[in-house]
mmCIF file of C-alpha atoms and ligand atoms in Angstrom:
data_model
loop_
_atom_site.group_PDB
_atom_site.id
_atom_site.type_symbol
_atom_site.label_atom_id
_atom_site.label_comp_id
_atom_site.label_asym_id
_atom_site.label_seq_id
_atom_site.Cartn_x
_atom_site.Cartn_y
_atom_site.Cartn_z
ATOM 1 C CA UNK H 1 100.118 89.555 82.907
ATOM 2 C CA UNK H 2 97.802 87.768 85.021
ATOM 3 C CA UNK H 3 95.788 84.664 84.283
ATOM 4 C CA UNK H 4 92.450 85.418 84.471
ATOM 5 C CA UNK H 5 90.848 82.332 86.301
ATOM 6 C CA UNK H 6 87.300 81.441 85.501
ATOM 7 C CA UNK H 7 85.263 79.276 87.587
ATOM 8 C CA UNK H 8 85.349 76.305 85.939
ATOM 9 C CA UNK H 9 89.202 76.579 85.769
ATOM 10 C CA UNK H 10 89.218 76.230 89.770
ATOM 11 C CA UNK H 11 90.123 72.638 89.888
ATOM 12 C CA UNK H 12 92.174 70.906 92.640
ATOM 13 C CA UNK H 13 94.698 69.376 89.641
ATOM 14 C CA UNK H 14 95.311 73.143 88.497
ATOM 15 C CA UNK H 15 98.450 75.525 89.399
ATOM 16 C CA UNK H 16 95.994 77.298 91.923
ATOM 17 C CA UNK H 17 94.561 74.306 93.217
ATOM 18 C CA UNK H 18 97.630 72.404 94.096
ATOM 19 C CA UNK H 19 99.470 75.190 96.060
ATOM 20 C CA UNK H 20 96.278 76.064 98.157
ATOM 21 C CA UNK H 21 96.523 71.624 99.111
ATOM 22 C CA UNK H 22 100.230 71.498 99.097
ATOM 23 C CA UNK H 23 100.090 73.940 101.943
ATOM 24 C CA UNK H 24 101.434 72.469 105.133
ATOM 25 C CA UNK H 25 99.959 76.177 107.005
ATOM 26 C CA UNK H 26 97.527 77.774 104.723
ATOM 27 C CA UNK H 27 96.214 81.413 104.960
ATOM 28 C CA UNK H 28 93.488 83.056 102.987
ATOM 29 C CA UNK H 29 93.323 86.728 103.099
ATOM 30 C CA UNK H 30 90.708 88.527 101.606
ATOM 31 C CA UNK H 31 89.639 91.835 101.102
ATOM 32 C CA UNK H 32 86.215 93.574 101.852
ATOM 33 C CA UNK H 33 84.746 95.857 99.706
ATOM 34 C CA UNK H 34 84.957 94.970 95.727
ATOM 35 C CA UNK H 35 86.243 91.472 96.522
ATOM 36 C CA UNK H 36 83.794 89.623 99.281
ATOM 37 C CA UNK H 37 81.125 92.579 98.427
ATOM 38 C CA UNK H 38 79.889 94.172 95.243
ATOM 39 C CA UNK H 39 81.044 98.065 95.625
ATOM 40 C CA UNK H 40 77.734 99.849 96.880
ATOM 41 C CA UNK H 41 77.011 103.450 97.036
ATOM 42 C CA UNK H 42 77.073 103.938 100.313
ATOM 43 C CA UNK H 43 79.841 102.102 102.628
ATOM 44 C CA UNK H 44 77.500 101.184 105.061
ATOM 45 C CA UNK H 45 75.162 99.360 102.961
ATOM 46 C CA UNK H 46 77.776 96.756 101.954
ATOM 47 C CA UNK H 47 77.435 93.187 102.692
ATOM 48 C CA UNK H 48 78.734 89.740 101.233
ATOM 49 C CA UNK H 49 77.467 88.194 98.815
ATOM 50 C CA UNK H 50 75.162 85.411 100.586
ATOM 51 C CA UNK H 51 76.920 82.576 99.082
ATOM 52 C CA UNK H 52 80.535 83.935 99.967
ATOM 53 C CA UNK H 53 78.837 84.552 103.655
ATOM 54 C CA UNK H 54 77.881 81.297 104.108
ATOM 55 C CA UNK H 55 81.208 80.300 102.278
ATOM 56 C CA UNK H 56 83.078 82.461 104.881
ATOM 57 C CA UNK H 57 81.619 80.619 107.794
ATOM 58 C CA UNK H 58 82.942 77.522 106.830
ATOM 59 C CA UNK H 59 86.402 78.248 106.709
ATOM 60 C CA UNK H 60 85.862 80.252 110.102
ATOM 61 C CA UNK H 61 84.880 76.524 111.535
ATOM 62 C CA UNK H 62 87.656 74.814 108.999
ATOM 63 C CA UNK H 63 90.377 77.458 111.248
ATOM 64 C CA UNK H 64 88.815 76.683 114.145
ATOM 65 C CA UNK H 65 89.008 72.618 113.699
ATOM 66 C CA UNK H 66 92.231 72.950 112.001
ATOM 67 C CA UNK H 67 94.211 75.664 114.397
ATOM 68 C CA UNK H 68 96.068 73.077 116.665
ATOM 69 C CA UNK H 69 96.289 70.268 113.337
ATOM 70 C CA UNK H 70 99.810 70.058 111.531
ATOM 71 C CA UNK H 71 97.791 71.553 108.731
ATOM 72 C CA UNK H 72 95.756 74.629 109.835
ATOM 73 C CA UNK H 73 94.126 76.761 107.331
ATOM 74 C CA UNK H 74 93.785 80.660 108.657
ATOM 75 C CA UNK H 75 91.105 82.832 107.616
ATOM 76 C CA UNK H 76 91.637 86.886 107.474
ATOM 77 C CA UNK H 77 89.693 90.001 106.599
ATOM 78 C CA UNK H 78 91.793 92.859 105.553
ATOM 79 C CA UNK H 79 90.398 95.792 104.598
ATOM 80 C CA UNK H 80 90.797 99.488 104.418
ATOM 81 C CA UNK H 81 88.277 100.464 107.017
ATOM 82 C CA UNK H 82 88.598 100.627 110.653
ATOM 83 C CA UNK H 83 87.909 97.690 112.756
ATOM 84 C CA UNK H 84 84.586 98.807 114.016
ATOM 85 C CA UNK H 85 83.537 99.694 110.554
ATOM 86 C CA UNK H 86 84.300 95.875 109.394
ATOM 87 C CA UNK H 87 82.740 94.030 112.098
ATOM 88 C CA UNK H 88 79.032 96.067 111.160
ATOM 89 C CA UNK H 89 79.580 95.091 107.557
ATOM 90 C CA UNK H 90 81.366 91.973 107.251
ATOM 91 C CA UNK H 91 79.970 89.979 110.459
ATOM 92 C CA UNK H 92 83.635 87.944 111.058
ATOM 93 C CA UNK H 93 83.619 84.777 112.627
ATOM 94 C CA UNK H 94 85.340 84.618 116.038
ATOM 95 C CA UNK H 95 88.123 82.420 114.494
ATOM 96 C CA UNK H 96 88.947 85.417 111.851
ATOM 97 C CA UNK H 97 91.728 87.341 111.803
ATOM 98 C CA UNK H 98 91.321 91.258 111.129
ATOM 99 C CA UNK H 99 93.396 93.715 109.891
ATOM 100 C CA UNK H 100 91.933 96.911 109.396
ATOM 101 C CA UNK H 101 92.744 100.686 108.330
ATOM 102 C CA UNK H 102 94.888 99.716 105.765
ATOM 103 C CA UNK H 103 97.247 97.471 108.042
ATOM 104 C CA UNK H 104 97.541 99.771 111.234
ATOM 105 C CA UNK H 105 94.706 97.571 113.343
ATOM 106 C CA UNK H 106 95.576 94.398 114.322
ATOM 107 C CA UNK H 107 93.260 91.790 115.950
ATOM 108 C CA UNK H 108 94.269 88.324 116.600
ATOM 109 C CA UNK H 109 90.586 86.061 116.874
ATOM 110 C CA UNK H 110 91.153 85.794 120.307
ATOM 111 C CA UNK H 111 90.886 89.716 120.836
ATOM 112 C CA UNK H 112 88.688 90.136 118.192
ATOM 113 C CA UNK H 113 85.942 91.007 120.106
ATOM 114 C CA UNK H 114 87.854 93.414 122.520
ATOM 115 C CA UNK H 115 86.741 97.014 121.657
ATOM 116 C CA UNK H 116 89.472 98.235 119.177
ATOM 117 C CA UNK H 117 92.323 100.320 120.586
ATOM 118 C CA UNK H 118 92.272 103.609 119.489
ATOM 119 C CA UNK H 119 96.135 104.480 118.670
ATOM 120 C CA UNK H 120 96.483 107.664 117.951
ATOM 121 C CA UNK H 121 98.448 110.180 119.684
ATOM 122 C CA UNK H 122 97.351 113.684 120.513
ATOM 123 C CA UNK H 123 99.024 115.379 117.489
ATOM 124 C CA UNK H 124 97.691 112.177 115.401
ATOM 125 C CA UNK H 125 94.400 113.538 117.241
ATOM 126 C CA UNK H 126 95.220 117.287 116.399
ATOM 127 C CA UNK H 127 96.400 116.520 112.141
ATOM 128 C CA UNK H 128 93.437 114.353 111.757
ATOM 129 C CA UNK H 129 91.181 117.077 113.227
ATOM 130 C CA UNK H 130 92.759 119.656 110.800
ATOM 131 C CA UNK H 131 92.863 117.406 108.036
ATOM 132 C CA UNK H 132 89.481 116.930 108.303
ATOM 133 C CA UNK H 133 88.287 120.720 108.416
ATOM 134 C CA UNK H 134 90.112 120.905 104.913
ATOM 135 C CA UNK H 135 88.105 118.218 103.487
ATOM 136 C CA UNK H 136 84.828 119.142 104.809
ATOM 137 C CA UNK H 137 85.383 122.622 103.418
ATOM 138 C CA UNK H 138 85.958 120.425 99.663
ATOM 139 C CA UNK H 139 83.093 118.612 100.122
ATOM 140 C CA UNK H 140 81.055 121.377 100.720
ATOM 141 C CA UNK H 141 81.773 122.434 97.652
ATOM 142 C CA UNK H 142 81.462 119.296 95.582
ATOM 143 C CA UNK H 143 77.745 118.449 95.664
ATOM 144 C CA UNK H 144 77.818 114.183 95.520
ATOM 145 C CA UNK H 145 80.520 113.727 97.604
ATOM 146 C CA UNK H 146 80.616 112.979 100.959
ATOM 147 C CA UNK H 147 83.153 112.320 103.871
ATOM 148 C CA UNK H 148 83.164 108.922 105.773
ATOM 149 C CA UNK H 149 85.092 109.517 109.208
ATOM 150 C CA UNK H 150 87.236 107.092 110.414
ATOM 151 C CA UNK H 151 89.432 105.778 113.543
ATOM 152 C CA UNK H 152 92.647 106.888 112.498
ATOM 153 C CA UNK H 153 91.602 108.721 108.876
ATOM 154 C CA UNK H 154 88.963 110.397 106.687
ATOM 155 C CA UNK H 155 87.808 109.721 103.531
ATOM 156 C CA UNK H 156 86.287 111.658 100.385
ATOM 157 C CA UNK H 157 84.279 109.883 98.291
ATOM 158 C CA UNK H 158 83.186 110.961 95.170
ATOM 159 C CA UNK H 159 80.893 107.920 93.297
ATOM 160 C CA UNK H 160 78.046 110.169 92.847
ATOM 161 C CA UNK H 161 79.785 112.775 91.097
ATOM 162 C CA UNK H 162 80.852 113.015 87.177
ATOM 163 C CA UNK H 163 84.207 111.976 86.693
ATOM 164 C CA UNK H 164 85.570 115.588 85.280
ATOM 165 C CA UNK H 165 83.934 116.726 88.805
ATOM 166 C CA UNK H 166 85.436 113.468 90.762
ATOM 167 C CA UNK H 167 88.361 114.463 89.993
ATOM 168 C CA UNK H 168 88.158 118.475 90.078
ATOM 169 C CA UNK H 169 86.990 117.707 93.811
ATOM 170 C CA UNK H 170 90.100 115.263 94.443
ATOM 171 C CA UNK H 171 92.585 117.981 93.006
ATOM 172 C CA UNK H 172 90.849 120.551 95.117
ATOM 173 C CA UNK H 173 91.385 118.453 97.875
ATOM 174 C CA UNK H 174 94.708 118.021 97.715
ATOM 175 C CA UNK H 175 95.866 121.341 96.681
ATOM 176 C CA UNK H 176 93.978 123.051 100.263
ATOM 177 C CA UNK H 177 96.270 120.463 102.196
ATOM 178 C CA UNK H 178 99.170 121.418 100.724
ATOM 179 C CA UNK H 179 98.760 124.923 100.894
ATOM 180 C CA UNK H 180 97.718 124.657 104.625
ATOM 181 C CA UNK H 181 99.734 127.507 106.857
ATOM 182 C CA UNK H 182 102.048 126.031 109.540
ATOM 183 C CA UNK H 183 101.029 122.730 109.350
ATOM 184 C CA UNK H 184 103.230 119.855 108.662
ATOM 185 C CA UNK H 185 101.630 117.103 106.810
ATOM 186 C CA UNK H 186 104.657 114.621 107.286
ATOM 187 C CA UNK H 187 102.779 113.218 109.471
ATOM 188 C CA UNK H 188 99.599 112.458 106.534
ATOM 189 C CA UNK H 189 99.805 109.516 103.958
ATOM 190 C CA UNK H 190 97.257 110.557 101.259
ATOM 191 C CA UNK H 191 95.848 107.048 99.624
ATOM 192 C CA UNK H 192 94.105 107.567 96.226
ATOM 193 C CA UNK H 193 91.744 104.534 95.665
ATOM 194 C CA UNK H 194 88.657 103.946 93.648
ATOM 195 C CA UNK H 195 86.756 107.555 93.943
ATOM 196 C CA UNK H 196 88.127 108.033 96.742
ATOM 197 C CA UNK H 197 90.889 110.135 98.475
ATOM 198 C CA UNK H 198 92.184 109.058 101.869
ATOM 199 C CA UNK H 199 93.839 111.292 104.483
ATOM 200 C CA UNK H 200 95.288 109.115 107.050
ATOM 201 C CA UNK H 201 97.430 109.837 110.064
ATOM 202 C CA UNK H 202 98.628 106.722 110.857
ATOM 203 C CA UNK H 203 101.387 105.196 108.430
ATOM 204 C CA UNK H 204 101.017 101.552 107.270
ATOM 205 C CA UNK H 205 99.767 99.872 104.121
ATOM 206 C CA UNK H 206 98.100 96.411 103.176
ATOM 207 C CA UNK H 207 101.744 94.627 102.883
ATOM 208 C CA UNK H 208 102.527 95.452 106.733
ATOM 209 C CA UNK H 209 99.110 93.734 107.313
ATOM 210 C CA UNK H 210 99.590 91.045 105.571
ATOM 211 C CA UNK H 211 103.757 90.367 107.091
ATOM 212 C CA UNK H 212 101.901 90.688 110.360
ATOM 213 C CA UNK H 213 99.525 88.063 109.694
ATOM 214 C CA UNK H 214 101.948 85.704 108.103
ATOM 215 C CA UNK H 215 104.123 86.039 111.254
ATOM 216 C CA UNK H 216 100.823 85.236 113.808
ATOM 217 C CA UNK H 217 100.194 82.230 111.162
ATOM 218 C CA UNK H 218 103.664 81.080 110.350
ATOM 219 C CA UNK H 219 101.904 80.542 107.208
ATOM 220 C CA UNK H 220 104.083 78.730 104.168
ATOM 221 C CA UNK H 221 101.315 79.442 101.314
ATOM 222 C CA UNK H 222 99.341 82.820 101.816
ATOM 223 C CA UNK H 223 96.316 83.968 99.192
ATOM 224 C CA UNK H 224 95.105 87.284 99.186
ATOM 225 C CA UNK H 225 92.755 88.597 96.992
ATOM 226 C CA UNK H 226 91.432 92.285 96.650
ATOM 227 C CA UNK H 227 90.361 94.768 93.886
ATOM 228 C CA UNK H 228 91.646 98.098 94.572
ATOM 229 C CA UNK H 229 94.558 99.879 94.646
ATOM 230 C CA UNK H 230 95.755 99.927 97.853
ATOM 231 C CA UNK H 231 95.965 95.948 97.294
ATOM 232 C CA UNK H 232 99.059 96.232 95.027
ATOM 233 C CA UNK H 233 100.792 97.045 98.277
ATOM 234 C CA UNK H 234 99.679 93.669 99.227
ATOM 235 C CA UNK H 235 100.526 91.842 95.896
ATOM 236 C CA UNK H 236 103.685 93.457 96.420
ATOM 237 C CA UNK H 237 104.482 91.830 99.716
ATOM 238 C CA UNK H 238 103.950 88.365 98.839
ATOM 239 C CA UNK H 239 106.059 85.516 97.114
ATOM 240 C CA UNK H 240 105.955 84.959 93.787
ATOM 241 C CA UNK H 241 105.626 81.298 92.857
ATOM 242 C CA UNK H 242 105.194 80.375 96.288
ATOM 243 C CA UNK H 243 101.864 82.086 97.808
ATOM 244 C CA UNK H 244 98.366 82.951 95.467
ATOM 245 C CA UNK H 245 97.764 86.816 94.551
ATOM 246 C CA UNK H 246 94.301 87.364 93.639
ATOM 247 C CA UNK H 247 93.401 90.381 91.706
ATOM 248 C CA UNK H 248 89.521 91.323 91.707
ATOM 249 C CA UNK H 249 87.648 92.869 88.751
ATOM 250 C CA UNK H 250 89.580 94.788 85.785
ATOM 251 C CA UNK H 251 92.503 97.575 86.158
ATOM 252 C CA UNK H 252 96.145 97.276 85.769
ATOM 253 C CA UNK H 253 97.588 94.283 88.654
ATOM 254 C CA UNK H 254 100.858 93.259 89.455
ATOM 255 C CA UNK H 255 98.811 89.786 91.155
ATOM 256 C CA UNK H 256 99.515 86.429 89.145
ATOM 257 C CA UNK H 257 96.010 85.464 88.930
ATOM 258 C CA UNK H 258 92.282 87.535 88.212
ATOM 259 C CA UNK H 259 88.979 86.343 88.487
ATOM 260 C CA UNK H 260 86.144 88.828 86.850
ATOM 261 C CA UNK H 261 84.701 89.979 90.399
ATOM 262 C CA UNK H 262 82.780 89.188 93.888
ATOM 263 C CA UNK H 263 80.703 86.784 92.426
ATOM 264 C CA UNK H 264 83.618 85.126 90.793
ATOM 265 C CA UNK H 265 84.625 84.421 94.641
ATOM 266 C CA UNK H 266 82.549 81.777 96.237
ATOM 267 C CA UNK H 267 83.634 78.965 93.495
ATOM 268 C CA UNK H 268 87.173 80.380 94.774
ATOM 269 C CA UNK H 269 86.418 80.106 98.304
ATOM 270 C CA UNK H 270 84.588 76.532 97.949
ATOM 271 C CA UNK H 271 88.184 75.174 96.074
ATOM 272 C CA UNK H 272 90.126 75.869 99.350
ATOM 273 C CA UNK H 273 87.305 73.722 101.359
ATOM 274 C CA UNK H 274 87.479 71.386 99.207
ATOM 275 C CA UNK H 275 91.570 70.736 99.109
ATOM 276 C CA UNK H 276 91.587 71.765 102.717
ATOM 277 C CA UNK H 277 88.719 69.783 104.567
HETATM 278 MG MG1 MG W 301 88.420 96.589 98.050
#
């Protein structure tokens, strides 16, 4: 069970507290939508909370003081959409790490502003073209949804739709893939997360991210804190005792600690200035 963490429980003498200063190289991780925004309709229309954005900023200039100190503390974003699709929305600081489409974009802050590197191969190119087709067809046919296309996947969302037709369009979905003639869908990780259904053709998950990010960092204490599904995979990856799981909003978590949702984040956020600065 995780301890649910209320603001006023965010004190420097508590559990929480005293890993995030005991930290000789700390690394905060956090996830996008759910966690530093309030889920919005439309994916586009998502933005931080202004406190956490101004909260965010900070530690962007607390990494960049602290990068070449014998105590550094690392900021990331890691999120399920593509790289692009972050920087519109979430307006990182140049000291920022990103990891984006579930863990298969990397940027480092010095690249960060490069134009993102599209890695996909021509059959990647060729599935995600087909895979696509199949979902348009779905969505077609599921009036609410609607497709968000991505760098290496595409996504069916279905928030404006009843749940008995959410999930009619999700099984519809995934029974036209499967029944697709001659093609082989090795190559496809379907991601189920909340109301939506992900079709990516690039393999990876928010773990890989965050191993990648603790090997850039060399990070002893890592906190990561998301809301979704996909984040278990990122739970998962961490150390138990040792680094700070973060789970955000209600649903079943294998993360040691919860706090009740975004806006539960900037008292969060402001306890790792204050240990850290
Ligand atoms: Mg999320």
């Amino acid at each position: 069970m995780s301890r649910v963490v209320v603001p006023e429980n965010f004190r420097r003498e508590s559990e929480l507290g005293a890993r995030l200063q005991n930290a000789e190289r700390l690394l905060i991780a956090l996830d996008f939508d759910g966690t530093i925004s309030p889920l919005v309709a439309r994916p586009e229309d998502a933005r931080a909370l202004p406190a956490t954005a101004r909260l965010l900023r900070k530690l962007d200039e607390l990494a960049a003081a602290t990068v070449a100190s014998a105590r550094p503390t690392f900021l990331a974003l890691v999120s399920g959409r593509d790289i692009a699709s972050l920087q519109v929305v979430a307006e990182p600081g140049e000291h920022s790490f990103l990891v984006g489409s579930h863990g298969a974009e990397l940027r480092t802050p010095v690249t960060a502003n490069l134009d993102p590197a599209v890695p996909l191969t021509e059959a990647q190119r060729e599935l995600l073209a087909t895979v696509t087709e199949v979902l348009e067809s779905v969505q077609s046919k599921s009036p609410g949804s609607f497709l968000e296309y991505k760098t290496l996947s595409t996504v069916l969302h279905t928030r404006g739709m009843g749940t008995e037709e959410a999930s009619g369009a999700v099984v519809m979905a995934e029974k036209a893939l499967a029944s697709l003639n001659g093609v082989s869908l090795n190559g496809v990780s379907l991601k189920h997360g909340k109301e939506i259904l992900e079709a990516a053709v690039a393999h990876s998950s928010k773990g890989e991210g965050l191993i990648w990010l603790r090997e850039q960092t060399g990070a002893d204490c890592l906190l990561f804190a998301g809301d979704d599904v996909t984040d278990e995979q990122g739970f998962a990856a961490l150390k138990a005792g040792q680094d700070v799981t973060v789970k955000v909003g209600s649903g079943e978590t294998i993360a040691e600690f919860r706090i009740y949702g975004p806006e539960s984040l900037p008292a969060l956020l402001q306890l790792v200035l204050d240990v850290r600065s």
